[in-house]
């Protein structure tokens, strides 16, 4: 690696890759807004469908528009029979993100975007049916049930929890999941969104761009972090074990997931919100213990490393307290972020330029091809 | 769009996004090398399997290694029954790139990359089986045939042409397709490769990264250009029609595909090579006429716009002269570029940093949320 090509260039950190009117992230080391609205306000006063409308359709809906939007999303929850058959064929042991990536790509074969005038229709369709896809596959392989995904729930949160548990969701769970979906919905040029924009920049179709985003979110350095945070927390039996355990982890230079952020330098504004909801969900000694362990980890990381929890850290506890299986944490991120990805694909198309950077060359100098029969000879000569 | 965020930033043109030892592109406005070997040398002296080995396994093979590699690729051409069943289920009218994107993603469910030590195995598997996937789907829906993809052909070019036509390929066709596969194999941080690297940078799996690349290549500003070039050429009945026709096209400010390049400024070194092969393939008045039209377009574009043909332009004629259906031109690009994508995913992982740029914010200022029941009222007030 040449000194002229540093880690910043490799990761494009702080490099402006374009203009965007969708989101501000950490402009003063903290803070997050979607189209000018602070995340705290959105999480306190809006439902996720309002926020998805804001992102995809570019303004907050009035009551009539919101009602119509809820009805539209409800009407888009069913899955084509071909897709259901294929979900049944996929292995029960498949990674749920591989399932979502494949199903999204497949839907692009079955219900293609013929031209860009259909883009918001495709966005709303995916927003409505991704939870159906995930839970059809999950329930089929877990319970052997071919569930009916046409629920009458007003909200995506309620649709998700009903399909997962086959019962009417608790109000507190609905409120928590609604807030979580809002918090995860959008985050500027994060890696998955940027991948979606790179794909969109060749004027490829909507499904291709979302498929790229799902595959990118899948990685442990991105969407996988909430699953890793849960594994970290569950590695301790009580809060007393945290300090000695993490001291060893840090000494071994192992990465502790759920802390710090590429863009935020002083705090992640989403963490306090999801922590509030996680705390409300404590309902027995086990959940109380997990929350105490989490707070102890938070205090330790701040004291020792000056690192704050990011959204993923307390999301893990909140999901766990609602009995959502760990394997669905990252797919749940997809159910939310689909709104932000869609907004970015639409924005990229509105003023498109092909995204094609360049590389600093660090490979071999120009060399002649040695005829294949002499290649061994050549190596033997060099070895002498 | 703020003046501070120009088209260059939007497209990252000339922005160094990392180091790479794989390929030099247009360092003096022209020229291309893979790991230090000039493209002219590679196309003249190597088979595509040697070049794929060079890209994925980082050196030119000796004869023994090449023989073993050919045998390995041969052994990887069969498809799981589940994948074949699903290919039969996909619509005959699907976009072939949607089929490849879906099948690659699906293979990630069926034969997952459990850890990165398997990466070159996955790369070789995809290199070997992507042509099988494409042609199994194509032949099933075109001819109703469930073809046996386990051919005994030594080369990928021969495997492809045999599955396509169900006959032993002509030597000239093999040589042309071999050269074409070499020319398309690698091109630094082009959009599809960059998408693969963004996906790989979250430490996601190999299939996710290749799936992103396929979806990105699909766009008309990238892989779709050779199909568009064929449409352009076939729009003329004789070379006499070219000048009047293109004069109108240029006056309408329509884009002419197959000319110019983001990186090359004076010529695309691949064009002369594929033009040579296209010329060899002329075998009747129709192909002679198409070649004349192509050369007339080339001369016109140079005289009027100072633009040179890129690889896509004469590739279109070469493929057409071999009776390859236009809908398979971009998928054939995948069969080749998979080698370059694989090399870049491996390189990204070797020294990984999350690729996460930032955006210049151009959206609304911070604003308060108006309660939903007052949103109509507010608009009415504003309208007064």
JSON list of C-alpha atoms in Angstrom, two decimals, chain A residues 56 60 64 88 99 102 136 139 197-198 210 212 216 252 262 268 281 285 287 293 295 302 327-328 357 369:
[
{"chain": "A", "resi": 56, "resn": "UNK", "atom": "CA", "xyz": [-40.23, 7.94, -0.76]},
{"chain": "A", "resi": 60, "resn": "UNK", "atom": "CA", "xyz": [-45.13, 14.23, 5.36]},
{"chain": "A", "resi": 64, "resn": "UNK", "atom": "CA", "xyz": [-56.14, 11.51, 4.16]},
{"chain": "A", "resi": 88, "resn": "UNK", "atom": "CA", "xyz": [-40.38, -23.17, 0.33]},
{"chain": "A", "resi": 99, "resn": "UNK", "atom": "CA", "xyz": [-33.20, -15.29, 1.28]},
{"chain": "A", "resi": 102, "resn": "UNK", "atom": "CA", "xyz": [-32.70, -13.70, -3.63]},
{"chain": "A", "resi": 136, "resn": "UNK", "atom": "CA", "xyz": [-43.42, -16.63, 4.88]},
{"chain": "A", "resi": 139, "resn": "UNK", "atom": "CA", "xyz": [-42.70, -19.64, 9.39]},
{"chain": "A", "resi": 197, "resn": "UNK", "atom": "CA", "xyz": [-26.73, 4.36, -5.78]},
{"chain": "A", "resi": 198, "resn": "UNK", "atom": "CA", "xyz": [-23.74, 2.86, -7.63]},
{"chain": "A", "resi": 210, "resn": "UNK", "atom": "CA", "xyz": [-32.23, -2.84, -3.77]},
{"chain": "A", "resi": 212, "resn": "UNK", "atom": "CA", "xyz": [-27.21, -4.70, -4.07]},
{"chain": "A", "resi": 216, "resn": "UNK", "atom": "CA", "xyz": [-24.23, -5.02, 1.29]},
{"chain": "A", "resi": 252, "resn": "UNK", "atom": "CA", "xyz": [-6.91, -8.98, 22.67]},
{"chain": "A", "resi": 262, "resn": "UNK", "atom": "CA", "xyz": [-17.83, 6.28, 11.17]},
{"chain": "A", "resi": 268, "resn": "UNK", "atom": "CA", "xyz": [-25.59, 8.43, 18.09]},
{"chain": "A", "resi": 281, "resn": "UNK", "atom": "CA", "xyz": [-39.89, -3.75, 27.79]},
{"chain": "A", "resi": 285, "resn": "UNK", "atom": "CA", "xyz": [-35.55, -11.02, 36.02]},
{"chain": "A", "resi": 287, "resn": "UNK", "atom": "CA", "xyz": [-34.72, -9.02, 30.85]},
{"chain": "A", "resi": 293, "resn": "UNK", "atom": "CA", "xyz": [-25.46, -5.85, 31.65]},
{"chain": "A", "resi": 295, "resn": "UNK", "atom": "CA", "xyz": [-25.86, -0.40, 30.81]},
{"chain": "A", "resi": 302, "resn": "UNK", "atom": "CA", "xyz": [-17.40, 5.23, 27.66]},
{"chain": "A", "resi": 327, "resn": "UNK", "atom": "CA", "xyz": [-31.51, -14.25, 12.92]},
{"chain": "A", "resi": 328, "resn": "UNK", "atom": "CA", "xyz": [-34.25, -11.75, 12.00]},
{"chain": "A", "resi": 357, "resn": "UNK", "atom": "CA", "xyz": [-14.04, 6.25, -9.40]},
{"chain": "A", "resi": 369, "resn": "UNK", "atom": "CA", "xyz": [4.34, -12.95, -21.31]}
]
